[in-house]
mmCIF file of C-alpha atoms in Angstrom:
data_model
loop_
_atom_site.group_PDB
_atom_site.id
_atom_site.type_symbol
_atom_site.label_atom_id
_atom_site.label_comp_id
_atom_site.label_asym_id
_atom_site.label_seq_id
_atom_site.Cartn_x
_atom_site.Cartn_y
_atom_site.Cartn_z
ATOM 1 C CA MET A 1 107.446 85.756 102.819
ATOM 2 C CA GLN A 2 109.309 85.780 99.512
ATOM 3 C CA THR A 3 110.955 88.822 97.941
ATOM 4 C CA ILE A 4 109.947 89.323 94.307
ATOM 5 C CA SER A 5 111.781 92.597 93.702
ATOM 6 C CA GLU A 6 113.338 95.546 95.517
ATOM 7 C CA ASN A 7 114.228 98.858 93.872
ATOM 8 C CA ARG A 8 115.770 102.065 95.157
ATOM 9 C CA SER A 9 113.252 104.915 95.179
ATOM 10 C CA PHE A 10 113.719 108.423 96.614
ATOM 11 C CA GLY A 11 116.373 107.129 98.984
ATOM 12 C CA GLY A 12 114.173 104.320 100.218
ATOM 13 C CA VAL A 13 113.227 100.885 98.892
ATOM 14 C CA GLN A 14 110.157 99.888 96.888
ATOM 15 C CA GLY A 15 109.657 96.169 97.356
ATOM 16 C CA VAL A 16 107.222 93.558 96.075
ATOM 17 C CA TYR A 17 106.650 90.422 98.122
ATOM 18 C CA SER A 18 104.496 87.299 98.208
ATOM 19 C CA HIS A 19 103.327 84.952 100.921
ATOM 20 C CA ALA A 20 100.930 82.115 101.532
ATOM 21 C CA SER A 21 97.763 83.681 102.920
ATOM 22 C CA GLU A 22 95.718 81.738 105.433
ATOM 23 C CA ALA A 23 92.870 84.250 105.216
ATOM 24 C CA CYS A 24 92.577 84.006 101.429
ATOM 25 C CA GLY A 25 93.737 80.416 101.024
ATOM 26 C CA CYS A 26 96.144 81.258 98.211
ATOM 27 C CA GLU A 27 99.421 82.997 97.402
ATOM 28 C CA MET A 28 99.073 86.769 97.800
ATOM 29 C CA THR A 29 101.323 89.498 96.443
ATOM 30 C CA PHE A 30 101.739 92.935 98.026
ATOM 31 C CA ALA A 31 104.117 95.891 97.853
ATOM 32 C CA VAL A 32 105.771 97.970 100.571
ATOM 33 C CA TYR A 33 107.649 101.244 100.221
ATOM 34 C CA MET A 34 110.148 101.817 103.040
ATOM 35 C CA PRO A 35 111.377 105.430 103.260
ATOM 36 C CA PRO A 36 115.010 106.307 103.974
ATOM 37 C CA GLN A 37 114.151 107.227 107.596
ATOM 38 C CA ALA A 38 113.453 103.533 108.281
ATOM 39 C CA ARG A 39 117.187 102.885 108.267
ATOM 40 C CA GLN A 40 117.438 104.867 111.521
ATOM 41 C CA MET A 41 114.147 104.126 113.287
ATOM 42 C CA PRO A 42 110.760 102.447 112.867
ATOM 43 C CA VAL A 43 108.289 104.522 110.841
ATOM 44 C CA PRO A 44 104.470 104.753 110.792
ATOM 45 C CA VAL A 45 102.496 102.926 108.094
ATOM 46 C CA LEU A 46 100.119 104.291 105.457
ATOM 47 C CA TRP A 47 97.884 101.681 103.838
ATOM 48 C CA TYR A 48 96.762 102.341 100.262
ATOM 49 C CA LEU A 49 93.812 100.246 99.044
ATOM 50 C CA SER A 50 93.340 100.116 95.275
ATOM 51 C CA GLY A 51 90.223 100.049 93.128
ATOM 52 C CA LEU A 52 88.455 97.737 90.701
ATOM 53 C CA THR A 53 90.658 95.725 88.296
ATOM 54 C CA CYS A 54 93.849 96.783 90.113
ATOM 55 C CA THR A 55 96.615 94.729 91.698
ATOM 56 C CA HIS A 56 99.295 95.962 94.121
ATOM 57 C CA GLU A 57 101.150 97.327 91.088
ATOM 58 C CA ASN A 58 98.806 100.042 89.804
ATOM 59 C CA ALA A 59 99.168 102.478 92.692
ATOM 60 C CA MET A 60 102.773 101.461 93.289
ATOM 61 C CA THR A 61 103.704 102.690 89.809
ATOM 62 C CA LYS A 62 101.084 105.392 89.113
ATOM 63 C CA ALA A 63 100.022 107.121 92.342
ATOM 64 C CA GLY A 64 103.352 108.844 92.994
ATOM 65 C CA LEU A 65 103.246 108.216 96.733
ATOM 66 C CA GLN A 66 106.915 107.290 97.191
ATOM 67 C CA GLU A 67 108.365 110.794 96.849
ATOM 68 C CA HIS A 68 105.953 112.177 99.431
ATOM 69 C CA ALA A 69 106.377 109.199 101.757
ATOM 70 C CA ALA A 70 110.158 109.673 101.637
ATOM 71 C CA LEU A 71 109.763 113.356 102.493
ATOM 72 C CA HIS A 72 107.593 112.659 105.532
ATOM 73 C CA GLY A 73 109.023 109.318 106.673
ATOM 74 C CA LEU A 74 106.058 107.004 106.135
ATOM 75 C CA ALA A 75 106.042 103.411 104.962
ATOM 76 C CA VAL A 76 103.338 102.683 102.368
ATOM 77 C CA VAL A 77 101.691 99.267 101.983
ATOM 78 C CA PHE A 78 99.926 98.374 98.717
ATOM 79 C CA PRO A 79 97.834 95.178 99.125
ATOM 80 C CA ASP A 80 96.229 93.374 96.206
ATOM 81 C CA THR A 81 92.493 93.858 95.678
ATOM 82 C CA SER A 82 91.466 90.189 95.748
ATOM 83 C CA PRO A 83 92.712 86.617 95.993
ATOM 84 C CA ARG A 84 94.059 85.172 92.759
ATOM 85 C CA GLY A 85 95.229 81.946 91.191
ATOM 86 C CA GLU A 86 94.058 78.531 90.123
ATOM 87 C CA GLY A 87 91.013 77.389 92.037
ATOM 88 C CA VAL A 88 90.009 80.933 93.065
ATOM 89 C CA ALA A 89 86.480 81.802 91.930
ATOM 90 C CA ASN A 90 86.151 84.460 89.251
ATOM 91 C CA ASP A 91 83.578 86.084 87.000
ATOM 92 C CA GLU A 92 83.675 87.320 83.408
ATOM 93 C CA ALA A 93 82.648 90.807 84.547
ATOM 94 C CA TYR A 94 85.420 93.225 85.499
ATOM 95 C CA ASP A 95 83.586 94.304 88.658
ATOM 96 C CA LEU A 96 83.127 90.928 90.346
ATOM 97 C CA GLY A 97 85.623 88.268 91.367
ATOM 98 C CA GLN A 98 89.365 88.616 90.888
ATOM 99 C CA GLY A 99 90.323 92.279 91.023
ATOM 100 C CA ALA A 100 87.052 93.152 92.769
ATOM 101 C CA GLY A 101 87.200 91.830 96.326
ATOM 102 C CA PHE A 102 85.461 94.925 97.804
ATOM 103 C CA TYR A 103 87.339 94.398 101.104
ATOM 104 C CA VAL A 104 84.660 92.148 102.591
ATOM 105 C CA ASN A 105 84.615 88.613 104.000
ATOM 106 C CA ALA A 106 82.420 86.642 101.593
ATOM 107 C CA THR A 107 79.851 84.305 103.132
ATOM 108 C CA ARG A 108 78.371 82.790 99.962
ATOM 109 C CA THR A 109 79.686 80.176 97.563
ATOM 110 C CA PRO A 110 81.701 80.119 95.395
ATOM 111 C CA TRP A 111 83.399 83.160 96.971
ATOM 112 C CA ARG A 112 83.564 82.153 100.638
ATOM 113 C CA PRO A 113 86.733 79.979 100.606
ATOM 114 C CA HIS A 114 89.027 82.730 99.299
ATOM 115 C CA TYR A 115 87.366 86.149 99.320
ATOM 116 C CA ARG A 116 88.255 87.323 102.821
ATOM 117 C CA MET A 117 89.937 90.598 101.981
ATOM 118 C CA TYR A 118 88.636 92.311 105.119
ATOM 119 C CA ASP A 119 90.448 89.839 107.378
ATOM 120 C CA TYR A 120 93.449 89.887 105.076
ATOM 121 C CA VAL A 121 93.949 93.658 105.280
ATOM 122 C CA VAL A 122 92.849 94.256 108.857
ATOM 123 C CA SER A 123 94.553 91.276 110.498
ATOM 124 C CA GLU A 124 96.801 88.990 108.455
ATOM 125 C CA LEU A 125 98.783 91.390 106.285
ATOM 126 C CA ARG A 126 98.955 93.922 109.113
ATOM 127 C CA ALA A 127 100.593 91.327 111.375
ATOM 128 C CA LEU A 128 103.007 90.280 108.633
ATOM 129 C CA VAL A 129 104.072 93.879 107.940
ATOM 130 C CA LEU A 130 104.599 94.606 111.636
ATOM 131 C CA ASP A 131 106.738 91.488 111.957
ATOM 132 C CA ALA A 132 108.795 91.762 108.762
ATOM 133 C CA PHE A 133 109.460 95.507 108.390
ATOM 134 C CA ASP A 134 110.899 98.258 110.593
ATOM 135 C CA VAL A 135 107.579 99.984 111.220
ATOM 136 C CA GLU A 136 105.665 101.384 114.173
ATOM 137 C CA ASP A 137 102.306 99.961 115.194
ATOM 138 C CA ARG A 138 100.741 103.232 114.089
ATOM 139 C CA HIS A 139 98.650 103.238 110.956
ATOM 140 C CA GLY A 140 96.776 105.468 108.541
ATOM 141 C CA ILE A 141 94.608 104.242 105.685
ATOM 142 C CA THR A 142 93.561 105.649 102.325
ATOM 143 C CA GLY A 143 92.435 104.324 98.954
ATOM 144 C CA HIS A 144 90.902 105.064 95.577
ATOM 145 C CA SER A 145 87.407 104.161 94.333
ATOM 146 C CA MET A 146 86.677 100.631 95.612
ATOM 147 C CA GLY A 147 89.774 101.152 97.768
ATOM 148 C CA GLY A 148 88.376 104.432 99.090
ATOM 149 C CA HIS A 149 85.273 102.496 100.087
ATOM 150 C CA GLY A 150 87.543 99.960 101.787
ATOM 151 C CA ALA A 151 89.583 102.597 103.610
ATOM 152 C CA LEU A 152 86.534 104.438 104.967
ATOM 153 C CA THR A 153 84.601 101.361 106.045
ATOM 154 C CA ILE A 154 87.593 99.540 107.548
ATOM 155 C CA ALA A 155 88.684 102.604 109.532
ATOM 156 C CA MET A 156 85.220 103.390 110.874
ATOM 157 C CA GLN A 157 84.784 99.768 111.940
ATOM 158 C CA ASN A 158 88.246 99.676 113.580
ATOM 159 C CA PRO A 159 89.042 103.084 115.087
ATOM 160 C CA ASP A 160 91.415 101.436 117.559
ATOM 161 C CA LEU A 161 93.609 100.181 114.683
ATOM 162 C CA TYR A 162 93.947 103.368 112.606
ATOM 163 C CA ASP A 163 94.899 106.934 113.500
ATOM 164 C CA SER A 164 94.367 108.763 110.207
ATOM 165 C CA LEU A 165 91.928 108.425 107.322
ATOM 166 C CA SER A 166 91.479 109.757 103.800
ATOM 167 C CA ALA A 167 90.006 108.655 100.479
ATOM 168 C CA PHE A 168 90.195 109.426 96.767
ATOM 169 C CA ALA A 169 86.867 109.228 94.878
ATOM 170 C CA PRO A 170 85.435 106.500 97.133
ATOM 171 C CA ILE A 171 82.448 104.340 96.285
ATOM 172 C CA ALA A 172 80.567 106.148 99.018
ATOM 173 C CA ASN A 173 77.169 104.469 99.164
ATOM 174 C CA PRO A 174 77.520 100.945 97.704
ATOM 175 C CA THR A 175 74.241 99.654 99.140
ATOM 176 C CA GLN A 176 72.515 102.127 96.781
ATOM 177 C CA SER A 177 74.833 101.807 93.769
ATOM 178 C CA ASP A 178 75.403 99.295 90.978
ATOM 179 C CA TRP A 179 79.015 99.396 92.199
ATOM 180 C CA GLY A 180 78.028 97.675 95.403
ATOM 181 C CA ARG A 181 74.626 96.051 95.241
ATOM 182 C CA LYS A 182 75.812 93.497 92.692
ATOM 183 C CA GLN A 183 78.957 92.637 94.634
ATOM 184 C CA LEU A 184 77.496 92.736 98.144
ATOM 185 C CA SER A 185 74.641 90.445 97.134
ATOM 186 C CA ALA A 186 77.067 88.035 95.452
ATOM 187 C CA TYR A 187 79.533 87.940 98.348
ATOM 188 C CA LEU A 188 77.173 88.364 101.315
ATOM 189 C CA GLY A 189 73.708 87.283 100.147
ATOM 190 C CA ASP A 190 70.448 89.113 99.607
ATOM 191 C CA ASP A 191 69.870 90.179 103.219
ATOM 192 C CA GLU A 192 70.697 93.878 102.946
ATOM 193 C CA ALA A 193 71.014 94.153 106.726
ATOM 194 C CA ALA A 194 74.392 92.429 106.345
ATOM 195 C CA TRP A 195 75.612 95.044 103.882
ATOM 196 C CA GLY A 196 75.519 98.090 106.153
ATOM 197 C CA ILE A 197 78.939 97.613 107.751
ATOM 198 C CA HIS A 198 80.426 97.976 104.258
ATOM 199 C CA ASP A 199 78.747 101.294 103.402
ATOM 200 C CA SER A 200 80.624 104.444 104.427
ATOM 201 C CA VAL A 201 77.493 106.612 104.337
ATOM 202 C CA LEU A 202 75.660 104.302 106.730
ATOM 203 C CA LEU A 203 78.725 103.942 108.959
ATOM 204 C CA MET A 204 79.212 107.710 108.989
ATOM 205 C CA GLY A 205 75.677 108.089 110.287
ATOM 206 C CA GLU A 206 76.037 105.321 112.854
ATOM 207 C CA LYS A 207 79.635 105.654 114.049
ATOM 208 C CA GLY A 208 81.476 108.468 112.329
ATOM 209 C CA TRP A 209 85.241 108.699 112.531
ATOM 210 C CA LYS A 210 87.172 109.455 115.709
ATOM 211 C CA GLY A 211 89.274 112.180 114.074
ATOM 212 C CA ASP A 212 89.042 114.274 110.946
ATOM 213 C CA VAL A 213 88.823 112.812 107.447
ATOM 214 C CA LEU A 214 90.037 114.054 104.050
ATOM 215 C CA VAL A 215 88.087 113.131 100.891
ATOM 216 C CA ASP A 216 88.990 114.286 97.376
ATOM 217 C CA GLN A 217 86.615 113.767 94.474
ATOM 218 C CA GLY A 218 87.080 114.755 90.842
ATOM 219 C CA ALA A 219 84.194 116.958 89.699
ATOM 220 C CA SER A 220 84.534 115.572 86.141
ATOM 221 C CA ASP A 221 84.704 111.950 87.289
ATOM 222 C CA GLN A 222 82.963 109.800 84.684
ATOM 223 C CA PHE A 223 81.605 107.517 87.442
ATOM 224 C CA LEU A 224 79.937 110.108 89.689
ATOM 225 C CA ASP A 225 76.534 108.390 89.482
ATOM 226 C CA LEU A 226 78.087 105.164 90.768
ATOM 227 C CA LEU A 227 80.311 106.749 93.419
ATOM 228 C CA LYS A 228 77.555 108.965 94.890
ATOM 229 C CA PRO A 229 79.910 111.452 96.590
ATOM 230 C CA GLU A 230 77.065 113.766 97.580
ATOM 231 C CA THR A 231 75.674 111.095 99.917
ATOM 232 C CA LEU A 232 78.922 110.982 101.890
ATOM 233 C CA SER A 233 79.245 114.761 101.983
ATOM 234 C CA GLU A 234 75.684 115.013 103.274
ATOM 235 C CA ALA A 235 76.287 112.281 105.873
ATOM 236 C CA MET A 236 79.380 114.118 107.120
ATOM 237 C CA ALA A 237 77.419 117.357 107.368
ATOM 238 C CA ARG A 238 74.513 115.711 109.229
ATOM 239 C CA ARG A 239 76.904 114.195 111.742
ATOM 240 C CA ARG A 240 79.015 117.365 111.867
ATOM 241 C CA GLN A 241 81.979 115.120 111.210
ATOM 242 C CA PRO A 242 85.283 116.998 111.342
ATOM 243 C CA GLY A 243 86.988 116.796 107.989
ATOM 244 C CA VAL A 244 87.513 118.186 104.505
ATOM 245 C CA PHE A 245 85.501 117.118 101.445
ATOM 246 C CA ARG A 246 86.872 118.628 98.236
ATOM 247 C CA MET A 247 85.335 118.542 94.753
ATOM 248 C CA GLN A 248 88.291 119.052 92.422
ATOM 249 C CA GLU A 249 87.259 120.904 89.272
ATOM 250 C CA GLY A 250 88.146 119.221 85.977
ATOM 251 C CA TYR A 251 89.565 116.000 87.428
ATOM 252 C CA ASP A 252 88.333 112.561 86.377
ATOM 253 C CA HIS A 253 88.632 109.103 87.976
ATOM 254 C CA SER A 254 92.089 108.226 86.680
ATOM 255 C CA TYR A 255 95.450 107.947 88.404
ATOM 256 C CA PHE A 256 96.274 111.403 87.037
ATOM 257 C CA PHE A 257 93.739 112.608 89.629
ATOM 258 C CA VAL A 258 95.227 110.470 92.412
ATOM 259 C CA ASN A 259 98.763 111.539 91.541
ATOM 260 C CA SER A 260 97.759 115.207 91.574
ATOM 261 C CA PHE A 261 96.630 115.093 95.202
ATOM 262 C CA ALA A 262 98.858 112.319 96.547
ATOM 263 C CA GLY A 263 101.117 114.843 98.259
ATOM 264 C CA ASP A 264 98.199 116.398 100.131
ATOM 265 C CA HIS A 265 97.054 113.018 101.389
ATOM 266 C CA VAL A 266 100.479 111.815 102.494
ATOM 267 C CA ALA A 267 101.025 115.107 104.345
ATOM 268 C CA TRP A 268 97.583 114.748 105.959
ATOM 269 C CA HIS A 269 98.488 111.323 107.303
ATOM 270 C CA ALA A 270 101.986 112.367 108.348
ATOM 271 C CA GLU A 271 100.590 115.207 110.471
ATOM 272 C CA ARG A 272 98.428 112.701 112.348
ATOM 273 C CA LEU A 273 100.878 109.793 112.579
ATOM 274 C CA ILE A 274 104.236 111.400 113.346
#
């Protein structure tokens, strides 16, 4: 692991690091915020998965999580959204290829050699963070848009690995959305039976979540037809899933929305992790 930068932030340290990823077959960059409490003892970890077109940097600089993480004593990990670099497959469209990994393990060419973001987040980067930073093996996960999709689906598939769960404006039902069908068919093939484990609505119906879940959605989000929040709300109600689903009046899909409710989400995770 190489250190790219480290900056003081709310008494803690915001760092950016890189490493050679075996899962993705390329150099990967990620960010970690370590709160001031980590100088005295290991702290729990909150994973923040970002959305389409983002890198580790977008949420690190725009979501405003550091102040809240410092208050509650949580480390925050910001992975990248896809593999990158020379030789890594890409597409001219913003919603496929680099910046649009969708947190799946691709099985089709040309994506298969590098696009293994599921394994990267769940296994490889997790192990690296536990080894390199003063953190507890106790984890929460959240994310925005494509990252909200990733947080929900990863947590429901791995309830033994995560103890708290939330999402901001997740792509809730990708098997029925243009933000999903295009990418899942490209990465996984045309057999829709293979897509279900990456759809939070289907997973909510099949598995649910072991605890309670917090979901915030902007009511003025310009991408509501693609996100399909009502399908997740309905799936939670059918399952009688403990949790809170909030439609936030006047808020859109931007990081102004995420920043506005970041404190609520960090506090939610802190209550369940500490």
